[in-house]
């Protein structure tokens, strides 16, 4: 059974709002918890991607299905709707009710591109871990502007945009800073990554233990690995942080990295897949 932790910390994501603290055994909705009384928090920014309040008469969401071009389906199966009409987090309680700072009630869909290559010595040979003699894998990580934590350069799926599109778009924006480039420069950068993004391996799809999650809104992602065995494509890329990234770099993969949300779990699956050093 899956458990969440990052969305049960003392304060709700980049705020002063306190979560109702609960022990692991009280997380599942199936465990009765009469004294559970979390704060309700819904941030209204007036953004076009924001759902209205659940009790707003103009809001007629179609839960658990495609709702026009909004994907309200969950990778986790059918989620429940409570007596007041609010979708329930498939993992359980988080200590905050409402939509928080997420845009959608229910699942909020993202995509995470995990770009990897082997770490190499000056003579270009693959670097092995001293003790285990396993090859060391690297991935491109960004430092997030919101929490300053290192993370996979993922982002939200725009409406019914194809996941393959989101993966490329977020990589271009956060790792190659295309939001600050000319049309011509963007074309050159797109051409340089197109081939790499042709052969992806699905690593994970499902719930993300994201600090923005609430009892009624949560992150889900599809994480894909794009591996450059010979460092042919990615070796010549000039990494430049952009959009919601403040820094970007190649990170050596190992078990004790501190990463945003549950990103380390996805990185572990990538390390396993390539039989790379982990611990
Ligand atoms: C995480 O938030 C996902 O795994 C993805 O990396 C990210 C998407 O949100 P933004 O980067 O757009 O804030 O849950
Ligand atoms: Mg982004
Ligand atoms: Mg992002």
PDB file of N, CA and C in Angstrom, residues 18-119:
ATOM      1  N   UNK A  18      -1.048  25.759   8.591  1.00  0.00           N
ATOM      2  CA  UNK A  18      -0.661  24.523   9.270  1.00  0.00           C
ATOM      3  C   UNK A  18      -1.549  23.356   8.866  1.00  0.00           C
ATOM      4  N   UNK A  19      -0.900  22.256   8.578  1.00  0.00           N
ATOM      5  CA  UNK A  19      -1.660  21.038   8.307  1.00  0.00           C
ATOM      6  C   UNK A  19      -2.067  20.395   9.629  1.00  0.00           C
ATOM      7  N   UNK A  20      -3.159  19.678   9.608  1.00  0.00           N
ATOM      8  CA  UNK A  20      -3.604  18.861  10.732  1.00  0.00           C
ATOM      9  C   UNK A  20      -2.685  17.633  10.728  1.00  0.00           C
ATOM     10  N   UNK A  21      -1.869  17.474  11.757  1.00  0.00           N
ATOM     11  CA  UNK A  21      -0.880  16.387  11.726  1.00  0.00           C
ATOM     12  C   UNK A  21      -1.515  15.057  12.116  1.00  0.00           C
ATOM     13  N   UNK A  22      -1.214  14.038  11.328  1.00  0.00           N
ATOM     14  CA  UNK A  22      -1.807  12.720  11.547  1.00  0.00           C
ATOM     15  C   UNK A  22      -0.741  11.644  11.471  1.00  0.00           C
ATOM     16  N   UNK A  23      -0.964  10.550  12.177  1.00  0.00           N
ATOM     17  CA  UNK A  23      -0.016   9.435  12.121  1.00  0.00           C
ATOM     18  C   UNK A  23      -0.355   8.552  10.918  1.00  0.00           C
ATOM     19  N   UNK A  24       0.628   7.751  10.497  1.00  0.00           N
ATOM     20  CA  UNK A  24       0.466   6.906   9.301  1.00  0.00           C
ATOM     21  C   UNK A  24      -0.834   6.092   9.315  1.00  0.00           C
ATOM     22  N   UNK A  25      -1.172   5.531  10.476  1.00  0.00           N
ATOM     23  CA  UNK A  25      -2.335   4.638  10.521  1.00  0.00           C
ATOM     24  C   UNK A  25      -3.656   5.367  10.308  1.00  0.00           C
ATOM     25  N   UNK A  26      -3.637   6.719  10.467  1.00  0.00           N
ATOM     26  CA  UNK A  26      -4.867   7.490  10.265  1.00  0.00           C
ATOM     27  C   UNK A  26      -4.957   8.098   8.864  1.00  0.00           C
ATOM     28  N   UNK A  27      -3.983   7.809   8.025  1.00  0.00           N
ATOM     29  CA  UNK A  27      -4.008   8.343   6.657  1.00  0.00           C
ATOM     30  C   UNK A  27      -5.148   7.733   5.810  1.00  0.00           C
ATOM     31  N   UNK A  28      -5.315   6.415   5.790  1.00  0.00           N
ATOM     32  CA  UNK A  28      -6.379   5.846   4.933  1.00  0.00           C
ATOM     33  C   UNK A  28      -7.779   6.315   5.333  1.00  0.00           C
ATOM     34  N   UNK A  29      -8.569   6.685   4.323  1.00  0.00           N
ATOM     35  CA  UNK A  29      -9.948   7.128   4.596  1.00  0.00           C
ATOM     36  C   UNK A  29     -10.747   6.031   5.282  1.00  0.00           C
ATOM     37  N   UNK A  30     -10.355   4.779   5.050  1.00  0.00           N
ATOM     38  CA  UNK A  30     -11.090   3.649   5.624  1.00  0.00           C
ATOM     39  C   UNK A  30     -10.931   3.567   7.144  1.00  0.00           C
ATOM     40  N   UNK A  31      -9.909   4.248   7.681  1.00  0.00           N
ATOM     41  CA  UNK A  31      -9.756   4.285   9.132  1.00  0.00           C
ATOM     42  C   UNK A  31     -10.583   5.444   9.672  1.00  0.00           C
ATOM     43  N   UNK A  32     -11.483   5.147  10.561  1.00  0.00           N
ATOM     44  CA  UNK A  32     -12.344   6.192  11.117  1.00  0.00           C
ATOM     45  C   UNK A  32     -11.513   7.174  11.943  1.00  0.00           C
ATOM     46  N   UNK A  33     -11.830   8.466  11.855  1.00  0.00           N
ATOM     47  CA  UNK A  33     -11.064   9.485  12.563  1.00  0.00           C
ATOM     48  C   UNK A  33     -12.018  10.654  12.860  1.00  0.00           C
ATOM     49  N   UNK A  34     -12.797  10.510  13.939  1.00  0.00           N
ATOM     50  CA  UNK A  34     -13.849  11.481  14.274  1.00  0.00           C
ATOM     51  C   UNK A  34     -13.309  12.876  14.547  1.00  0.00           C
ATOM     52  N   UNK A  35     -12.130  12.968  15.136  1.00  0.00           N
ATOM     53  CA  UNK A  35     -11.587  14.281  15.513  1.00  0.00           C
ATOM     54  C   UNK A  35     -10.844  14.979  14.384  1.00  0.00           C
ATOM     55  N   UNK A  36     -10.855  14.382  13.205  1.00  0.00           N
ATOM     56  CA  UNK A  36     -10.132  14.982  12.072  1.00  0.00           C
ATOM     57  C   UNK A  36     -10.810  16.286  11.657  1.00  0.00           C
ATOM     58  N   UNK A  37     -10.087  17.400  11.797  1.00  0.00           N
ATOM     59  CA  UNK A  37     -10.686  18.702  11.496  1.00  0.00           C
ATOM     60  C   UNK A  37      -9.659  19.618  10.831  1.00  0.00           C
ATOM     61  N   UNK A  38      -9.271  19.313   9.591  1.00  0.00           N
ATOM     62  CA  UNK A  38      -8.226  20.087   8.929  1.00  0.00           C
ATOM     63  C   UNK A  38      -8.717  21.455   8.451  1.00  0.00           C
ATOM     64  N   UNK A  39      -7.774  22.391   8.326  1.00  0.00           N
ATOM     65  CA  UNK A  39      -8.075  23.710   7.763  1.00  0.00           C
ATOM     66  C   UNK A  39      -8.463  23.540   6.302  1.00  0.00           C
ATOM     67  N   UNK A  40      -9.337  24.443   5.861  1.00  0.00           N
ATOM     68  CA  UNK A  40      -9.745  24.439   4.456  1.00  0.00           C
ATOM     69  C   UNK A  40      -8.963  25.561   3.773  1.00  0.00           C
ATOM     70  N   UNK A  41      -8.269  25.254   2.694  1.00  0.00           N
ATOM     71  CA  UNK A  41      -7.489  26.274   1.994  1.00  0.00           C
ATOM     72  C   UNK A  41      -7.613  26.128   0.479  1.00  0.00           C
ATOM     73  N   UNK A  42      -8.161  27.149  -0.159  1.00  0.00           N
ATOM     74  CA  UNK A  42      -8.264  27.168  -1.619  1.00  0.00           C
ATOM     75  C   UNK A  42      -7.770  28.529  -2.090  1.00  0.00           C
ATOM     76  N   UNK A  43      -6.667  28.521  -2.820  1.00  0.00           N
ATOM     77  CA  UNK A  43      -6.069  29.759  -3.298  1.00  0.00           C
ATOM     78  C   UNK A  43      -6.722  30.131  -4.631  1.00  0.00           C
ATOM     79  N   UNK A  44      -7.312  31.321  -4.688  1.00  0.00           N
ATOM     80  CA  UNK A  44      -7.975  31.743  -5.929  1.00  0.00           C
ATOM     81  C   UNK A  44      -7.137  32.815  -6.621  1.00  0.00           C
ATOM     82  N   UNK A  45      -6.540  32.434  -7.757  1.00  0.00           N
ATOM     83  CA  UNK A  45      -5.683  33.356  -8.495  1.00  0.00           C
ATOM     84  C   UNK A  45      -6.404  33.935  -9.713  1.00  0.00           C
ATOM     85  N   UNK A  46      -7.545  33.327 -10.064  1.00  0.00           N
ATOM     86  CA  UNK A  46      -8.267  33.773 -11.250  1.00  0.00           C
ATOM     87  C   UNK A  46      -7.613  33.322 -12.545  1.00  0.00           C
ATOM     88  N   UNK A  47      -6.769  32.281 -12.457  1.00  0.00           N
ATOM     89  CA  UNK A  47      -6.097  31.768 -13.660  1.00  0.00           C
ATOM     90  C   UNK A  47      -7.071  30.949 -14.494  1.00  0.00           C
ATOM     91  N   UNK A  48      -6.857  30.911 -15.815  1.00  0.00           N
ATOM     92  CA  UNK A  48      -7.790  30.168 -16.699  1.00  0.00           C
ATOM     93  C   UNK A  48      -7.801  28.659 -16.429  1.00  0.00           C
ATOM     94  N   UNK A  49      -6.698  28.139 -15.873  1.00  0.00           N
ATOM     95  CA  UNK A  49      -6.632  26.693 -15.618  1.00  0.00           C
ATOM     96  C   UNK A  49      -7.176  26.313 -14.243  1.00  0.00           C
ATOM     97  N   UNK A  50      -7.819  27.289 -13.580  1.00  0.00           N
ATOM     98  CA  UNK A  50      -8.310  27.052 -12.221  1.00  0.00           C
ATOM     99  C   UNK A  50      -9.771  26.615 -12.237  1.00  0.00           C
ATOM    100  N   UNK A  51     -10.091  25.555 -11.491  1.00  0.00           N
ATOM    101  CA  UNK A  51     -11.493  25.140 -11.352  1.00  0.00           C
ATOM    102  C   UNK A  51     -12.231  26.116 -10.440  1.00  0.00           C
ATOM    103  N   UNK A  52     -13.533  26.350 -10.711  1.00  0.00           N
ATOM    104  CA  UNK A  52     -14.353  27.118  -9.748  1.00  0.00           C
ATOM    105  C   UNK A  52     -14.524  26.311  -8.458  1.00  0.00           C
ATOM    106  N   UNK A  53     -15.152  26.919  -7.445  1.00  0.00           N
ATOM    107  CA  UNK A  53     -15.429  26.169  -6.220  1.00  0.00           C
ATOM    108  C   UNK A  53     -16.422  25.049  -6.517  1.00  0.00           C
ATOM    109  N   UNK A  54     -16.300  23.973  -5.751  1.00  0.00           N
ATOM    110  CA  UNK A  54     -17.171  22.817  -5.970  1.00  0.00           C
ATOM    111  C   UNK A  54     -18.644  23.192  -5.798  1.00  0.00           C
ATOM    112  N   UNK A  55     -18.941  24.135  -4.876  1.00  0.00           N
ATOM    113  CA  UNK A  55     -20.351  24.505  -4.640  1.00  0.00           C
ATOM    114  C   UNK A  55     -20.841  25.626  -5.572  1.00  0.00           C
ATOM    115  N   UNK A  56     -19.994  26.052  -6.527  1.00  0.00           N
ATOM    116  CA  UNK A  56     -20.404  27.063  -7.506  1.00  0.00           C
ATOM    117  C   UNK A  56     -21.363  26.411  -8.514  1.00  0.00           C
ATOM    118  N   UNK A  57     -22.595  26.973  -8.656  1.00  0.00           N
ATOM    119  CA  UNK A  57     -23.592  26.336  -9.543  1.00  0.00           C
ATOM    120  C   UNK A  57     -23.127  26.205 -11.005  1.00  0.00           C
ATOM    121  N   UNK A  58     -22.192  27.058 -11.457  1.00  0.00           N
ATOM    122  CA  UNK A  58     -21.745  26.943 -12.847  1.00  0.00           C
ATOM    123  C   UNK A  58     -20.775  25.770 -13.049  1.00  0.00           C
ATOM    124  N   UNK A  59     -20.292  25.208 -11.949  1.00  0.00           N
ATOM    125  CA  UNK A  59     -19.281  24.144 -12.030  1.00  0.00           C
ATOM    126  C   UNK A  59     -19.949  22.769 -12.061  1.00  0.00           C
ATOM    127  N   UNK A  60     -19.841  22.103 -13.233  1.00  0.00           N
ATOM    128  CA  UNK A  60     -20.444  20.771 -13.362  1.00  0.00           C
ATOM    129  C   UNK A  60     -19.390  19.767 -13.806  1.00  0.00           C
ATOM    130  N   UNK A  61     -18.446  19.479 -12.912  1.00  0.00           N
ATOM    131  CA  UNK A  61     -17.337  18.590 -13.288  1.00  0.00           C
ATOM    132  C   UNK A  61     -17.798  17.163 -13.555  1.00  0.00           C
ATOM    133  N   UNK A  62     -17.115  16.530 -14.519  1.00  0.00           N
ATOM    134  CA  UNK A  62     -17.355  15.104 -14.761  1.00  0.00           C
ATOM    135  C   UNK A  62     -16.180  14.353 -14.173  1.00  0.00           C
ATOM    136  N   UNK A  63     -16.354  13.859 -12.956  1.00  0.00           N
ATOM    137  CA  UNK A  63     -15.261  13.172 -12.255  1.00  0.00           C
ATOM    138  C   UNK A  63     -14.925  11.844 -12.912  1.00  0.00           C
ATOM    139  N   UNK A  64     -13.671  11.464 -12.774  1.00  0.00           N
ATOM    140  CA  UNK A  64     -13.190  10.149 -13.246  1.00  0.00           C
ATOM    141  C   UNK A  64     -13.307   9.935 -14.752  1.00  0.00           C
ATOM    142  N   UNK A  65     -13.389  11.027 -15.524  1.00  0.00           N
ATOM    143  CA  UNK A  65     -13.414  10.873 -16.986  1.00  0.00           C
ATOM    144  C   UNK A  65     -12.868  12.117 -17.661  1.00  0.00           C
ATOM    145  N   UNK A  66     -12.797  12.074 -18.994  1.00  0.00           N
ATOM    146  CA  UNK A  66     -12.431  13.276 -19.739  1.00  0.00           C
ATOM    147  C   UNK A  66     -13.612  14.219 -19.616  1.00  0.00           C
ATOM    148  N   UNK A  67     -13.332  15.456 -19.227  1.00  0.00           N
ATOM    149  CA  UNK A  67     -14.356  16.462 -19.006  1.00  0.00           C
ATOM    150  C   UNK A  67     -14.059  17.566 -20.019  1.00  0.00           C
ATOM    151  N   UNK A  68     -14.605  17.441 -21.228  1.00  0.00           N
ATOM    152  CA  UNK A  68     -14.167  18.318 -22.318  1.00  0.00           C
ATOM    153  C   UNK A  68     -12.704  18.005 -22.579  1.00  0.00           C
ATOM    154  N   UNK A  69     -11.839  19.036 -22.533  1.00  0.00           N
ATOM    155  CA  UNK A  69     -10.413  18.722 -22.716  1.00  0.00           C
ATOM    156  C   UNK A  69      -9.656  18.620 -21.393  1.00  0.00           C
ATOM    157  N   UNK A  70     -10.383  18.574 -20.283  1.00  0.00           N
ATOM    158  CA  UNK A  70      -9.741  18.415 -18.969  1.00  0.00           C
ATOM    159  C   UNK A  70      -9.753  16.930 -18.585  1.00  0.00           C
ATOM    160  N   UNK A  71      -8.570  16.408 -18.284  1.00  0.00           N
ATOM    161  CA  UNK A  71      -8.471  15.004 -17.903  1.00  0.00           C
ATOM    162  C   UNK A  71      -8.696  14.843 -16.399  1.00  0.00           C
ATOM    163  N   UNK A  72      -9.865  14.381 -16.018  1.00  0.00           N
ATOM    164  CA  UNK A  72     -10.163  14.169 -14.598  1.00  0.00           C
ATOM    165  C   UNK A  72     -10.054  12.691 -14.224  1.00  0.00           C
ATOM    166  N   UNK A  73      -9.405  11.907 -15.104  1.00  0.00           N
ATOM    167  CA  UNK A  73      -9.180  10.498 -14.797  1.00  0.00           C
ATOM    168  C   UNK A  73      -7.919  10.383 -13.955  1.00  0.00           C
ATOM    169  N   UNK A  74      -7.909   9.376 -13.084  1.00  0.00           N
ATOM    170  CA  UNK A  74      -6.733   9.149 -12.254  1.00  0.00           C
ATOM    171  C   UNK A  74      -6.031   7.872 -12.708  1.00  0.00           C
ATOM    172  N   UNK A  75      -4.698   7.886 -12.673  1.00  0.00           N
ATOM    173  CA  UNK A  75      -3.932   6.660 -12.932  1.00  0.00           C
ATOM    174  C   UNK A  75      -4.147   5.650 -11.806  1.00  0.00           C
ATOM    175  N   UNK A  76      -4.686   6.121 -10.680  1.00  0.00           N
ATOM    176  CA  UNK A  76      -4.812   5.280  -9.495  1.00  0.00           C
ATOM    177  C   UNK A  76      -6.135   4.518  -9.460  1.00  0.00           C
ATOM    178  N   UNK A  77      -6.919   4.630 -10.526  1.00  0.00           N
ATOM    179  CA  UNK A  77      -8.234   3.976 -10.552  1.00  0.00           C
ATOM    180  C   UNK A  77      -9.320   4.995 -10.226  1.00  0.00           C
ATOM    181  N   UNK A  78     -10.502   4.506  -9.936  1.00  0.00           N
ATOM    182  CA  UNK A  78     -11.628   5.400  -9.635  1.00  0.00           C
ATOM    183  C   UNK A  78     -11.428   6.013  -8.244  1.00  0.00           C
ATOM    184  N   UNK A  79     -11.492   7.342  -8.162  1.00  0.00           N
ATOM    185  CA  UNK A  79     -11.415   7.997  -6.850  1.00  0.00           C
ATOM    186  C   UNK A  79     -12.829   8.312  -6.377  1.00  0.00           C
ATOM    187  N   UNK A  80     -12.971   8.421  -5.070  1.00  0.00           N
ATOM    188  CA  UNK A  80     -14.295   8.652  -4.492  1.00  0.00           C
ATOM    189  C   UNK A  80     -14.612  10.138  -4.373  1.00  0.00           C
ATOM    190  N   UNK A  81     -15.903  10.436  -4.329  1.00  0.00           N
ATOM    191  CA  UNK A  81     -16.396  11.794  -4.113  1.00  0.00           C
ATOM    192  C   UNK A  81     -17.129  11.782  -2.779  1.00  0.00           C
ATOM    193  N   UNK A  82     -16.804  12.741  -1.882  1.00  0.00           N
ATOM    194  CA  UNK A  82     -17.443  12.703  -0.560  1.00  0.00           C
ATOM    195  C   UNK A  82     -18.866  13.283  -0.608  1.00  0.00           C
ATOM    196  N   UNK A  83     -19.533  13.256   0.539  1.00  0.00           N
ATOM    197  CA  UNK A  83     -20.948  13.654   0.603  1.00  0.00           C
ATOM    198  C   UNK A  83     -21.174  15.090   0.153  1.00  0.00           C
ATOM    199  N   UNK A  84     -20.148  15.961   0.317  1.00  0.00           N
ATOM    200  CA  UNK A  84     -20.307  17.373  -0.099  1.00  0.00           C
ATOM    201  C   UNK A  84     -19.907  17.597  -1.561  1.00  0.00           C
ATOM    202  N   UNK A  85     -19.473  16.519  -2.238  1.00  0.00           N
ATOM    203  CA  UNK A  85     -19.130  16.643  -3.650  1.00  0.00           C
ATOM    204  C   UNK A  85     -17.648  16.842  -3.938  1.00  0.00           C
ATOM    205  N   UNK A  86     -16.787  16.658  -2.934  1.00  0.00           N
ATOM    206  CA  UNK A  86     -15.345  16.843  -3.132  1.00  0.00           C
ATOM    207  C   UNK A  86     -14.639  15.515  -3.416  1.00  0.00           C
ATOM    208  N   UNK A  87     -13.766  15.500  -4.459  1.00  0.00           N
ATOM    209  CA  UNK A  87     -12.991  14.287  -4.718  1.00  0.00           C
ATOM    210  C   UNK A  87     -12.044  13.998  -3.551  1.00  0.00           C
ATOM    211  N   UNK A  88     -11.794  12.721  -3.299  1.00  0.00           N
ATOM    212  CA  UNK A  88     -10.934  12.331  -2.174  1.00  0.00           C
ATOM    213  C   UNK A  88      -9.588  11.800  -2.660  1.00  0.00           C
ATOM    214  N   UNK A  89      -8.523  12.332  -2.080  1.00  0.00           N
ATOM    215  CA  UNK A  89      -7.153  11.915  -2.375  1.00  0.00           C
ATOM    216  C   UNK A  89      -7.043  10.387  -2.302  1.00  0.00           C
ATOM    217  N   UNK A  90      -6.559   9.738  -3.372  1.00  0.00           N
ATOM    218  CA  UNK A  90      -6.562   8.266  -3.409  1.00  0.00           C
ATOM    219  C   UNK A  90      -5.648   7.614  -2.368  1.00  0.00           C
ATOM    220  N   UNK A  91      -4.687   8.357  -1.821  1.00  0.00           N
ATOM    221  CA  UNK A  91      -3.808   7.772  -0.806  1.00  0.00           C
ATOM    222  C   UNK A  91      -4.396   7.959   0.578  1.00  0.00           C
ATOM    223  N   UNK A  92      -5.092   9.088   0.786  1.00  0.00           N
ATOM    224  CA  UNK A  92      -5.743   9.319   2.068  1.00  0.00           C
ATOM    225  C   UNK A  92      -5.607  10.751   2.545  1.00  0.00           C
ATOM    226  N   UNK A  93      -5.696  10.932   3.862  1.00  0.00           N
ATOM    227  CA  UNK A  93      -5.703  12.270   4.467  1.00  0.00           C
ATOM    228  C   UNK A  93      -4.345  12.966   4.338  1.00  0.00           C
ATOM    229  N   UNK A  94      -4.398  14.309   4.215  1.00  0.00           N
ATOM    230  CA  UNK A  94      -3.183  15.121   4.100  1.00  0.00           C
ATOM    231  C   UNK A  94      -3.110  16.208   5.168  1.00  0.00           C
ATOM    232  N   UNK A  95      -4.204  16.413   5.898  1.00  0.00           N
ATOM    233  CA  UNK A  95      -4.226  17.460   6.914  1.00  0.00           C
ATOM    234  C   UNK A  95      -4.638  18.824   6.395  1.00  0.00           C
ATOM    235  N   UNK A  96      -5.028  18.911   5.132  1.00  0.00           N
ATOM    236  CA  UNK A  96      -5.561  20.159   4.539  1.00  0.00           C
ATOM    237  C   UNK A  96      -6.720  19.785   3.615  1.00  0.00           C
ATOM    238  N   UNK A  97      -7.819  20.532   3.753  1.00  0.00           N
ATOM    239  CA  UNK A  97      -8.955  20.376   2.843  1.00  0.00           C
ATOM    240  C   UNK A  97      -8.914  21.484   1.814  1.00  0.00           C
ATOM    241  N   UNK A  98      -9.603  21.334   0.714  1.00  0.00           N
ATOM    242  CA  UNK A  98      -9.667  22.399  -0.285  1.00  0.00           C
ATOM    243  C   UNK A  98      -8.801  22.075  -1.485  1.00  0.00           C
ATOM    244  N   UNK A  99      -8.577  23.092  -2.326  1.00  0.00           N
ATOM    245  CA  UNK A  99      -7.808  22.898  -3.553  1.00  0.00           C
ATOM    246  C   UNK A  99      -6.352  23.309  -3.353  1.00  0.00           C
ATOM    247  N   UNK A 100      -6.071  24.004  -2.216  1.00  0.00           N
ATOM    248  CA  UNK A 100      -4.714  24.476  -1.990  1.00  0.00           C
ATOM    249  C   UNK A 100      -4.288  25.404  -3.115  1.00  0.00           C
ATOM    250  N   UNK A 101      -3.022  25.273  -3.583  1.00  0.00           N
ATOM    251  CA  UNK A 101      -2.566  26.124  -4.695  1.00  0.00           C
ATOM    252  C   UNK A 101      -2.605  25.378  -6.021  1.00  0.00           C
ATOM    253  N   UNK A 102      -3.148  24.181  -6.021  1.00  0.00           N
ATOM    254  CA  UNK A 102      -3.286  23.448  -7.293  1.00  0.00           C
ATOM    255  C   UNK A 102      -4.484  24.003  -8.063  1.00  0.00           C
ATOM    256  N   UNK A 103      -4.512  23.762  -9.355  1.00  0.00           N
ATOM    257  CA  UNK A 103      -5.567  24.329 -10.195  1.00  0.00           C
ATOM    258  C   UNK A 103      -6.845  23.512 -10.237  1.00  0.00           C
ATOM    259  N   UNK A 104      -6.692  22.207 -10.147  1.00  0.00           N
ATOM    260  CA  UNK A 104      -7.842  21.316 -10.329  1.00  0.00           C
ATOM    261  C   UNK A 104      -8.225  20.613  -9.042  1.00  0.00           C
ATOM    262  N   UNK A 105      -9.514  20.410  -8.873  1.00  0.00           N
ATOM    263  CA  UNK A 105      -9.999  19.470  -7.856  1.00  0.00           C
ATOM    264  C   UNK A 105      -9.720  18.082  -8.415  1.00  0.00           C
ATOM    265  N   UNK A 106      -9.334  17.149  -7.557  1.00  0.00           N
ATOM    266  CA  UNK A 106      -9.016  15.814  -8.047  1.00  0.00           C
ATOM    267  C   UNK A 106      -7.603  15.779  -8.605  1.00  0.00           C
ATOM    268  N   UNK A 107      -7.368  14.931  -9.628  1.00  0.00           N
ATOM    269  CA  UNK A 107      -6.005  14.805 -10.160  1.00  0.00           C
ATOM    270  C   UNK A 107      -5.562  16.025 -10.959  1.00  0.00           C
ATOM    271  N   UNK A 108      -4.306  16.419 -10.768  1.00  0.00           N
ATOM    272  CA  UNK A 108      -3.644  17.462 -11.557  1.00  0.00           C
ATOM    273  C   UNK A 108      -2.522  16.755 -12.300  1.00  0.00           C
ATOM    274  N   UNK A 109      -2.621  16.719 -13.638  1.00  0.00           N
ATOM    275  CA  UNK A 109      -1.693  15.887 -14.403  1.00  0.00           C
ATOM    276  C   UNK A 109      -0.426  16.609 -14.835  1.00  0.00           C
ATOM    277  N   UNK A 110       0.717  15.926 -14.587  1.00  0.00           N
ATOM    278  CA  UNK A 110       2.020  16.451 -14.982  1.00  0.00           C
ATOM    279  C   UNK A 110       2.764  15.394 -15.781  1.00  0.00           C
ATOM    280  N   UNK A 111       3.925  15.783 -16.335  1.00  0.00           N
ATOM    281  CA  UNK A 111       4.810  14.842 -17.016  1.00  0.00           C
ATOM    282  C   UNK A 111       6.240  15.185 -16.623  1.00  0.00           C
ATOM    283  N   UNK A 112       7.059  14.141 -16.423  1.00  0.00           N
ATOM    284  CA  UNK A 112       8.442  14.334 -15.970  1.00  0.00           C
ATOM    285  C   UNK A 112       9.442  13.665 -16.904  1.00  0.00           C
ATOM    286  N   UNK A 113      10.266  14.457 -17.622  1.00  0.00           N
ATOM    287  CA  UNK A 113      11.309  13.889 -18.482  1.00  0.00           C
ATOM    288  C   UNK A 113      12.586  13.608 -17.679  1.00  0.00           C
ATOM    289  N   UNK A 114      13.007  12.350 -17.654  1.00  0.00           N
ATOM    290  CA  UNK A 114      14.242  11.987 -16.936  1.00  0.00           C
ATOM    291  C   UNK A 114      15.309  11.691 -17.980  1.00  0.00           C
ATOM    292  N   UNK A 115      16.209  12.664 -18.189  1.00  0.00           N
ATOM    293  CA  UNK A 115      17.258  12.532 -19.191  1.00  0.00           C
ATOM    294  C   UNK A 115      18.495  11.965 -18.507  1.00  0.00           C
ATOM    295  N   UNK A 116      19.010  10.853 -19.027  1.00  0.00           N
ATOM    296  CA  UNK A 116      20.171  10.236 -18.373  1.00  0.00           C
ATOM    297  C   UNK A 116      21.333  10.000 -19.341  1.00  0.00           C
ATOM    298  N   UNK A 117      22.514   9.905 -18.742  1.00  0.00           N
ATOM    299  CA  UNK A 117      23.736   9.510 -19.464  1.00  0.00           C
ATOM    300  C   UNK A 117      24.667   8.885 -18.423  1.00  0.00           C
ATOM    301  N   UNK A 118      25.723   8.225 -18.889  1.00  0.00           N
ATOM    302  CA  UNK A 118      26.714   7.676 -17.961  1.00  0.00           C
ATOM    303  C   UNK A 118      27.695   8.759 -17.565  1.00  0.00           C
ATOM    304  N   UNK A 119      28.120   8.727 -16.297  1.00  0.00           N
ATOM    305  CA  UNK A 119      29.164   9.653 -15.859  1.00  0.00           C
ATOM    306  C   UNK A 119      30.485   9.156 -16.455  1.00  0.00           C
TER     307      UNK A 119
END
